[in-house]
CSV table of C-alpha atoms in Angstrom, one decimal:
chain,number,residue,atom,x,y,z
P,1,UNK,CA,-34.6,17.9,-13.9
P,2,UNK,CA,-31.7,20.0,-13.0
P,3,UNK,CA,-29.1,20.3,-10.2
P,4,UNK,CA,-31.6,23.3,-8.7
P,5,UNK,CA,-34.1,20.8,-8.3
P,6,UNK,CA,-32.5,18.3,-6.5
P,7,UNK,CA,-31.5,20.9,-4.3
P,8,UNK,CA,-35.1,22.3,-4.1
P,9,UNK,CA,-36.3,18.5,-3.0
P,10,UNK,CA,-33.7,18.1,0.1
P,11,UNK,CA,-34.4,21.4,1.1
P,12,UNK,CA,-38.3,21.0,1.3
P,13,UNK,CA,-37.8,17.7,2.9
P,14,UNK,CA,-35.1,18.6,5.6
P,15,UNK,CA,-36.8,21.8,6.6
P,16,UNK,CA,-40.8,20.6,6.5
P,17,UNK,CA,-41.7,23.7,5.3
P,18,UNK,CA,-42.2,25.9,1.6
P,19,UNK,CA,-41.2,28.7,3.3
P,20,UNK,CA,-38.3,27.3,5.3
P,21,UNK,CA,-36.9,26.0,2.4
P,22,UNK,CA,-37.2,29.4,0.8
P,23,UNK,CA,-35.2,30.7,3.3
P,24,UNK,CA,-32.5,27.6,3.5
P,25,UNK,CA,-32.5,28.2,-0.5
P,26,UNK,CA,-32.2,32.5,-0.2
P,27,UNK,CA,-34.9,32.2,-2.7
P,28,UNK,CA,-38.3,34.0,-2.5
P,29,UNK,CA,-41.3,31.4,-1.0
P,30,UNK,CA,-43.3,32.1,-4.5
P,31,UNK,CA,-40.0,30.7,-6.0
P,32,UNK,CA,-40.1,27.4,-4.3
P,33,UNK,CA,-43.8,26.9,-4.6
P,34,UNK,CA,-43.8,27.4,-8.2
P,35,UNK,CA,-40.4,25.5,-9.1
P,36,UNK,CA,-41.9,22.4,-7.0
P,37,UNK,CA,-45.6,22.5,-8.8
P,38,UNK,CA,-43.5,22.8,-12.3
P,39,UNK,CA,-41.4,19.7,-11.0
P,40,UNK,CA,-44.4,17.8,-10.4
P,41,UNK,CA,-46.3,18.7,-13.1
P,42,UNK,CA,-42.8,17.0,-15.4
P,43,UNK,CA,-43.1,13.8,-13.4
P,44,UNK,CA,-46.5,13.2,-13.3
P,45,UNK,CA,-45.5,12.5,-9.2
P,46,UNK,CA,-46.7,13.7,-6.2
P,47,UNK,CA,-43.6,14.9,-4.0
P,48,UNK,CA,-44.5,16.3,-1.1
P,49,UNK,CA,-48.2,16.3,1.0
P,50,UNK,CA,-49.0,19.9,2.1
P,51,UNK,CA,-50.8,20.8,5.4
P,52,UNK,CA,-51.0,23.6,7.1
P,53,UNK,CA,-48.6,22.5,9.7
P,54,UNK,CA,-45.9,20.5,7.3
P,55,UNK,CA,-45.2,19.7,4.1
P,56,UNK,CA,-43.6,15.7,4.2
P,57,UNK,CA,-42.3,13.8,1.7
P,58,UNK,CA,-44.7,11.1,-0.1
P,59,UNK,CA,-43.0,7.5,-0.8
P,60,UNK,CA,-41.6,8.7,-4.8
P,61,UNK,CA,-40.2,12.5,-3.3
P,62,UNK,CA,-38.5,10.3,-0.3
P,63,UNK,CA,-37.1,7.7,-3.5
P,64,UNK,CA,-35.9,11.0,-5.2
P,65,UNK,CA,-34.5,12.2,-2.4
P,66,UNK,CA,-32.7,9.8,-1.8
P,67,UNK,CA,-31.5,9.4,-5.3
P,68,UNK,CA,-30.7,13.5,-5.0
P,69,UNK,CA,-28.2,13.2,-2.5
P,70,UNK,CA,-25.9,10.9,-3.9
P,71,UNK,CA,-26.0,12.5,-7.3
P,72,UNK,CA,-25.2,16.2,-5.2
P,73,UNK,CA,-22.2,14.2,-3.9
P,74,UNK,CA,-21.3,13.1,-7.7
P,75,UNK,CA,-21.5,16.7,-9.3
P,76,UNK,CA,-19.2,17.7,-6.0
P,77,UNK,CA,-16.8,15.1,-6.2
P,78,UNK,CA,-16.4,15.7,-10.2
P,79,UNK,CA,-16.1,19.3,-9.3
P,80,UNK,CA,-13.3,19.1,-6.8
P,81,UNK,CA,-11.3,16.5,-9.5
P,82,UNK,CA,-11.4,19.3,-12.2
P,83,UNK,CA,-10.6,21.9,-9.9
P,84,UNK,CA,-7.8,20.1,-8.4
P,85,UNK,CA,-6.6,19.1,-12.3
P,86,UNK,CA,-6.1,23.2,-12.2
P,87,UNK,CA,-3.9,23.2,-9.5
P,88,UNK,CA,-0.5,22.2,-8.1
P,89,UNK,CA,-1.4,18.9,-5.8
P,90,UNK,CA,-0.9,20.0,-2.2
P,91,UNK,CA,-1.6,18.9,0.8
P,92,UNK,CA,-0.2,16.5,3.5
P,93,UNK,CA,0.8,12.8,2.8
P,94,UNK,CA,1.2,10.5,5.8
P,95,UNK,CA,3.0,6.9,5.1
P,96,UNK,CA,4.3,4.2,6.5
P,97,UNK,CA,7.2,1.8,5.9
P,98,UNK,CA,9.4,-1.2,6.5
P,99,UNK,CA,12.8,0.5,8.4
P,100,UNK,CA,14.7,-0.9,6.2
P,101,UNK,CA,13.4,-0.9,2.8
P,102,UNK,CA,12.0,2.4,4.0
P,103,UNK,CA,15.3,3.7,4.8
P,104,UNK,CA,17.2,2.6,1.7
P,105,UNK,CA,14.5,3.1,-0.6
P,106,UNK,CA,11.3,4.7,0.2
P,107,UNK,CA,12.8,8.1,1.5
P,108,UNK,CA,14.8,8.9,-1.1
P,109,UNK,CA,11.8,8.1,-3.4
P,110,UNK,CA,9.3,10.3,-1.5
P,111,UNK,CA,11.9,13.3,-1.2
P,112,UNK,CA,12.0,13.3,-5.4
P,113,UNK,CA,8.6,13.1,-5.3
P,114,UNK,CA,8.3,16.2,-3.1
P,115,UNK,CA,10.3,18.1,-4.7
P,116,UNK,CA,8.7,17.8,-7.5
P,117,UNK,CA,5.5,19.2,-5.6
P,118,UNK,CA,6.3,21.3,-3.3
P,119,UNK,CA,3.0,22.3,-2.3
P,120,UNK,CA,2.5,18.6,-0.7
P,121,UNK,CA,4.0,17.7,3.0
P,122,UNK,CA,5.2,14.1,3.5
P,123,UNK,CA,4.9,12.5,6.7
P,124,UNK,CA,6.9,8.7,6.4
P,125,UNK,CA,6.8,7.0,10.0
P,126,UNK,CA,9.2,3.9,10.2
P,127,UNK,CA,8.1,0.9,11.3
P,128,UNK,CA,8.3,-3.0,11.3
P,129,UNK,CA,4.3,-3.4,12.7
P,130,UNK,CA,2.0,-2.6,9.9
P,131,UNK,CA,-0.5,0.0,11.0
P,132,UNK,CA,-4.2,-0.5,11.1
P,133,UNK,CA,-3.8,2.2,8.3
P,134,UNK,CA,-7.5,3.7,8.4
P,135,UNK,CA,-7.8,3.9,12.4
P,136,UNK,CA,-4.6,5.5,12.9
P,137,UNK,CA,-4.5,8.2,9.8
P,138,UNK,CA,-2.6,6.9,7.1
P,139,UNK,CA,-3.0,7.4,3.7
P,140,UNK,CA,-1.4,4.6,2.3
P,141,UNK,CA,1.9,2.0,2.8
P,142,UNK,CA,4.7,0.8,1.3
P,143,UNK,CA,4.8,-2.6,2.5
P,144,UNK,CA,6.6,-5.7,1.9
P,145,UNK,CA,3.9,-8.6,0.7
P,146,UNK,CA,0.7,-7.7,0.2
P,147,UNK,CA,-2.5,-7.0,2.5
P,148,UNK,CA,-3.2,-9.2,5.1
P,149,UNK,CA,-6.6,-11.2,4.8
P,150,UNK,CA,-8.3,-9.4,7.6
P,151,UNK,CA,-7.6,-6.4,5.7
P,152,UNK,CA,-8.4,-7.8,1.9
P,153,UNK,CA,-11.6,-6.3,1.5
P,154,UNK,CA,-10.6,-2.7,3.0
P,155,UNK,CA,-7.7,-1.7,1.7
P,156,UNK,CA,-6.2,-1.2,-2.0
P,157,UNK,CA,-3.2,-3.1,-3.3
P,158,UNK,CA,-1.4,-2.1,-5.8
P,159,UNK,CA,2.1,-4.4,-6.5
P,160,UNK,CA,4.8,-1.3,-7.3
P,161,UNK,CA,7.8,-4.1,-7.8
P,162,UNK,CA,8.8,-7.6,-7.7
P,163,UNK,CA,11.5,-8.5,-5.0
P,164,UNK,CA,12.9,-12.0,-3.8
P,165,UNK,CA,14.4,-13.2,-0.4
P,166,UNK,CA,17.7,-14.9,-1.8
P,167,UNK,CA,21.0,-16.8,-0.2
P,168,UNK,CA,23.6,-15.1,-0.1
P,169,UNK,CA,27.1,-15.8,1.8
P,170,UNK,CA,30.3,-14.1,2.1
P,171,UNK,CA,33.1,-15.3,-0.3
P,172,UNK,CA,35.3,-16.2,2.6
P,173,UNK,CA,32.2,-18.5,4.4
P,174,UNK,CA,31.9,-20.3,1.1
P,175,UNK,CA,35.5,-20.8,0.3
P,176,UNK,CA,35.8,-22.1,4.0
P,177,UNK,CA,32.6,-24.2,4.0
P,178,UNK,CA,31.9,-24.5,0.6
P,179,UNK,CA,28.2,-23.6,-1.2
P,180,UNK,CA,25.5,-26.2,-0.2
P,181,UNK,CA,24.0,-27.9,-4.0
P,182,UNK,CA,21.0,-28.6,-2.6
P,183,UNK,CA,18.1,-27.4,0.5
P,184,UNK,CA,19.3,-30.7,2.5
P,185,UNK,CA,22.8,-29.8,2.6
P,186,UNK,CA,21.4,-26.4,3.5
P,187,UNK,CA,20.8,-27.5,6.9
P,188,UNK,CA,24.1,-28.8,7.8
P,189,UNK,CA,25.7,-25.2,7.4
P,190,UNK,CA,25.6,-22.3,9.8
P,191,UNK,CA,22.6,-19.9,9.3
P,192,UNK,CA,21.7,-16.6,10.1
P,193,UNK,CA,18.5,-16.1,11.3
P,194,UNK,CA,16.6,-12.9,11.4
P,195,UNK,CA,13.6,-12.2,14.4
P,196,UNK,CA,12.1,-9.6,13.0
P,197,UNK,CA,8.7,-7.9,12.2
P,198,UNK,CA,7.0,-9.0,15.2
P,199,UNK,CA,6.6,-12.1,14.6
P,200,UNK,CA,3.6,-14.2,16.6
P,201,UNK,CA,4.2,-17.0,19.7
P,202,UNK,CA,4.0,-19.4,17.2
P,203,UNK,CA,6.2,-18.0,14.2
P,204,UNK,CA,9.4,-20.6,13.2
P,205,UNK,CA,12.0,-17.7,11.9
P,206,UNK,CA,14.5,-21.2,12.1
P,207,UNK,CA,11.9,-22.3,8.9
P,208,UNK,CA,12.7,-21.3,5.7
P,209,UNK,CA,10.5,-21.0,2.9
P,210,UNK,CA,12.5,-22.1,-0.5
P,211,UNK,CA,10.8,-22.3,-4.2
P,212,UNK,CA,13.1,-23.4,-7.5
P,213,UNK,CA,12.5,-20.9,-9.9
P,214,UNK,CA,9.9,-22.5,-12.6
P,215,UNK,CA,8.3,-24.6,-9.8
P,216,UNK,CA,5.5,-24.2,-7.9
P,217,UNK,CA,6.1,-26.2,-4.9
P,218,UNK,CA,7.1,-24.5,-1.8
P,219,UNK,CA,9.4,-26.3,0.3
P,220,UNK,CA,9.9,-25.6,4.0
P,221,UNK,CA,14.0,-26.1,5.2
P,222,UNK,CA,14.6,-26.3,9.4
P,223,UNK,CA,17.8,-24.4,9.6
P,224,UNK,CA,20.0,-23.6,12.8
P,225,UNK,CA,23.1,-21.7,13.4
P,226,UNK,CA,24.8,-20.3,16.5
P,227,UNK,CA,24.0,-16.7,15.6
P,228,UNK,CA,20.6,-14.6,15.3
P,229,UNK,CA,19.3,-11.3,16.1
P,230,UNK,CA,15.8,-9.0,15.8
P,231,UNK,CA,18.0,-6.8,13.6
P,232,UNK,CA,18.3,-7.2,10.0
P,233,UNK,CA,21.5,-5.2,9.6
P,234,UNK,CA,23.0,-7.0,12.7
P,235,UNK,CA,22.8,-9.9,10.5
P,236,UNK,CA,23.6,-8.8,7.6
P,237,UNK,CA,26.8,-7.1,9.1
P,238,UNK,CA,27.5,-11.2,10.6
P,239,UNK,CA,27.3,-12.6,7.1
P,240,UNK,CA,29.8,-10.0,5.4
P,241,UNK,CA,31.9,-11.2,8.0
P,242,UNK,CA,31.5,-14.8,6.6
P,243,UNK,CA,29.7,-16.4,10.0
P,244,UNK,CA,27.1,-18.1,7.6
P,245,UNK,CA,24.7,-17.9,4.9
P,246,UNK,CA,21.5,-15.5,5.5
P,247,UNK,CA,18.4,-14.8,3.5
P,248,UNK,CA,17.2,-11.4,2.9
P,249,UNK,CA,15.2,-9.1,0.5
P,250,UNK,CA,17.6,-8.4,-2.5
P,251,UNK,CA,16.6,-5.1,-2.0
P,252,UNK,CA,18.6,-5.4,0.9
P,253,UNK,CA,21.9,-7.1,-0.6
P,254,UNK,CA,22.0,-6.1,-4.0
P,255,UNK,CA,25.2,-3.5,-3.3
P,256,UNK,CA,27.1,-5.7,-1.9
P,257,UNK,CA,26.1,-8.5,-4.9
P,258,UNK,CA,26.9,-6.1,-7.3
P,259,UNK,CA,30.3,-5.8,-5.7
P,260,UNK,CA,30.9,-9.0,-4.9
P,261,UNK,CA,31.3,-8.9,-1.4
P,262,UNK,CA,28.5,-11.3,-1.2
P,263,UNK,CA,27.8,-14.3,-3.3
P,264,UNK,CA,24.4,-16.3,-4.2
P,265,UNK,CA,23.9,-19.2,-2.8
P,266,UNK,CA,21.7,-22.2,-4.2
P,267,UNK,CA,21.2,-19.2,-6.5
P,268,UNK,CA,18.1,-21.1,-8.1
P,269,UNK,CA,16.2,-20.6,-5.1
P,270,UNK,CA,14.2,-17.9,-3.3
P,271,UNK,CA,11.8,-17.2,-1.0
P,272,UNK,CA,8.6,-15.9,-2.5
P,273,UNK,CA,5.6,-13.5,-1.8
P,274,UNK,CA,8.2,-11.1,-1.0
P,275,UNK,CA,6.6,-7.9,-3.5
P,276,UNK,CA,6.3,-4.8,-2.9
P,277,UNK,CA,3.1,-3.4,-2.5
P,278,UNK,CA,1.4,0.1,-2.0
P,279,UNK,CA,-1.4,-0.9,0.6
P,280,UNK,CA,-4.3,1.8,1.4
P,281,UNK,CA,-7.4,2.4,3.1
P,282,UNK,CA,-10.6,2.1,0.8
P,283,UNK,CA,-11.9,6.2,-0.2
P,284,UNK,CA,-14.5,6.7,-2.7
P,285,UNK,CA,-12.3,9.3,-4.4
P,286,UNK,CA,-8.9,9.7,-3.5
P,287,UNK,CA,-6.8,12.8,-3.4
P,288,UNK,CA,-5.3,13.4,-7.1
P,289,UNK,CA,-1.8,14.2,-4.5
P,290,UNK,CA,-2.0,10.6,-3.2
P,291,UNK,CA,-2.9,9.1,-7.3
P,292,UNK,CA,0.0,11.4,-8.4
P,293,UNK,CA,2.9,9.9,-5.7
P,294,UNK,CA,1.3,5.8,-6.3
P,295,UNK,CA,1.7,6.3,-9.9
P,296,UNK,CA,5.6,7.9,-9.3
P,297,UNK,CA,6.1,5.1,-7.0
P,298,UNK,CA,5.0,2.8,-9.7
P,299,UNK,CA,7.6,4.0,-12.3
P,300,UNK,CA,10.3,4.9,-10.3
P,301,UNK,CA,10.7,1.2,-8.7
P,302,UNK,CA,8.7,-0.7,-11.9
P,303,UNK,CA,12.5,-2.0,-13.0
P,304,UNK,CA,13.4,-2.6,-10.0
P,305,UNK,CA,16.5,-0.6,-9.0
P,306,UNK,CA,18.0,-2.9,-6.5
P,307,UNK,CA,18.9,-5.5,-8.9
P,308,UNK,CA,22.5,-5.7,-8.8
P,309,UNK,CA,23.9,-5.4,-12.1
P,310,UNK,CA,26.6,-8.6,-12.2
P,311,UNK,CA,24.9,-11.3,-10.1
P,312,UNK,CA,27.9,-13.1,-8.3
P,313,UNK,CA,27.0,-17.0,-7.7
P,314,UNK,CA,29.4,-18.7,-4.9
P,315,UNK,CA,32.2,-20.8,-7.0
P,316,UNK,CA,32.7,-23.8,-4.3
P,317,UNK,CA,29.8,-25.9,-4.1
P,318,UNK,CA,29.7,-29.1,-2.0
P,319,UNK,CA,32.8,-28.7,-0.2
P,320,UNK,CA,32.1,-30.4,3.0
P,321,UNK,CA,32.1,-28.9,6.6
């Protein structure tokens, strides 16, 4: 049995007729009638009653059928792959992305990637709300943490890079104030406190989640300050300026680690589950454009770039308020 003769099978069946099929095929009828008989004859099966009137399908030509149109869809499908293999990728590329990380890091990412393809078209929208990716057309994300439950078991993860939320105050706060040793003392300093991402009614952004690197309790610190915005640079601008001690992505605040215009903070603490992940809607086979940018995406962050080369720890701790 042949590709021809699955053809031959779907044909007969969908059209209900030797000599419809004939024509669906461009074949002569004599063809069909004698390529079926020779097809039955090899299995031993009867495929298909004949009448006068119709020509249906008997319980083992239905299973084969069957069986015929998903093995059509393989040979396509491994068709298309070698074919594309020839060609230069091309195509659009619609994404989504985190303004910020997006911003900082995704674009310039994305326009490497294109132009190392030219033939492919990349559309990034910005945003803090992740998208119901499948409903409204996107190929893929590059999200912060990975895919929420609801989602689990139709999308793709794949982790591109590690990333921590960290403490970080500027010199001048912490040579005023002093560096808190420990999460209690934490919560008698001023904090900056970012409302972002769209958070539900009953989100605490005043809640911070703290782990000690090595252990693998979670602790949860109530924090308070007299400044907080919806904007992540807003408060990352306030905590340059020394107003308090924030915590954000090092992504975010590696720049300005590396320079030391900001210092760590309880530097043996971070906030976790903050990876970066390339999230996408479940395809049986997906575009070799969209497997060629994850796999740049995956090298290009995999030592994570925004690890600031001279981590600065703050040099005052427990100076009291």
């Amino acid at each position: 049995m042949d590709r021809p003769d699955l053809e031959l099978v779907l044909a007969v069946r969908q059209q209900g007729s030797l000599v419809k099929a004939a024509r669906a095929l461009r074949v002569a009828p004599s063809a069909v009638t004698k390529r079926l008989a020779a097809l039955e004859a090899a299995l031993g099966l009867r495929l298909f009653q004949r009448t006068t009137r119709r020509v249906s399908p008997t319980a083992e030509g239905d299973a084969l059928c069957e069986h015929a149109v998903h093995l059509l869809r393989a040979f396509d499908e491994v068709e298309a792959e070698l074919r594309e293999r020839q060609a230069e990728p091309a195509g659009p590329i619609r994404m989504a992305a985190t303004f910020g990380f997006g911003r900082l890091w995704v674009g310039p990412a994305l326009a490497a990637f294109q132009a190392l393809h030219p033939g492919v078209q990349v559309q990034l929208q910005l945003t803090e709300q992740l998208p119901d990716l499948a409903v409204e057309g996107f190929d893929g994300a590059i999200w912060l943490w990975n895919a929420p439950n609801e989602r689990a078991a139709e999308w793709v993860s794949r982790r591109l890079a590690g990333n921590q939320r960290v403490l970080v105050a500027a010199p001048d706060y912490v040579q005023r104030h002093g560096s808190p040793g420990s999460l209690q003392e934490l919560e008698k300093h001023a904090c900056l406190v970012v409302r972002e991402n769209g958070g539900g009614p009953g989100q605490r952004f005043d809640h911070w989640r703290l782990q000690r690197s090595g252990d693998a309790q979670v602790k949860h610190v109530s924090v308070n300050g007299p400044l907080s915005s919806n904007s992540g640079e807003m408060v990352r601008d306030w905590c340059l300026a020394g107003h308090g001690i924030m915590l954000r992505s090092l992504w975010d605040v590696a720049p300005q680690l590396d320079s030391g215009d900001l210092l760590r903070v309880l530097p043996d603490h971070a906030m976790p589950d903050a990876d970066i992940h390339w999230l996408a809607p479940y395809r049986p086979q997906t575009p070799r454009r969209i497997r060629l940018l994850v796999d740049f995406l995956v090298e290009r962050f995999r030592h994570e770039p925004w690890k600031p080369v001279r981590p600065r720890r703050s040099t005052h701790p427990g100076k009291p308020r």
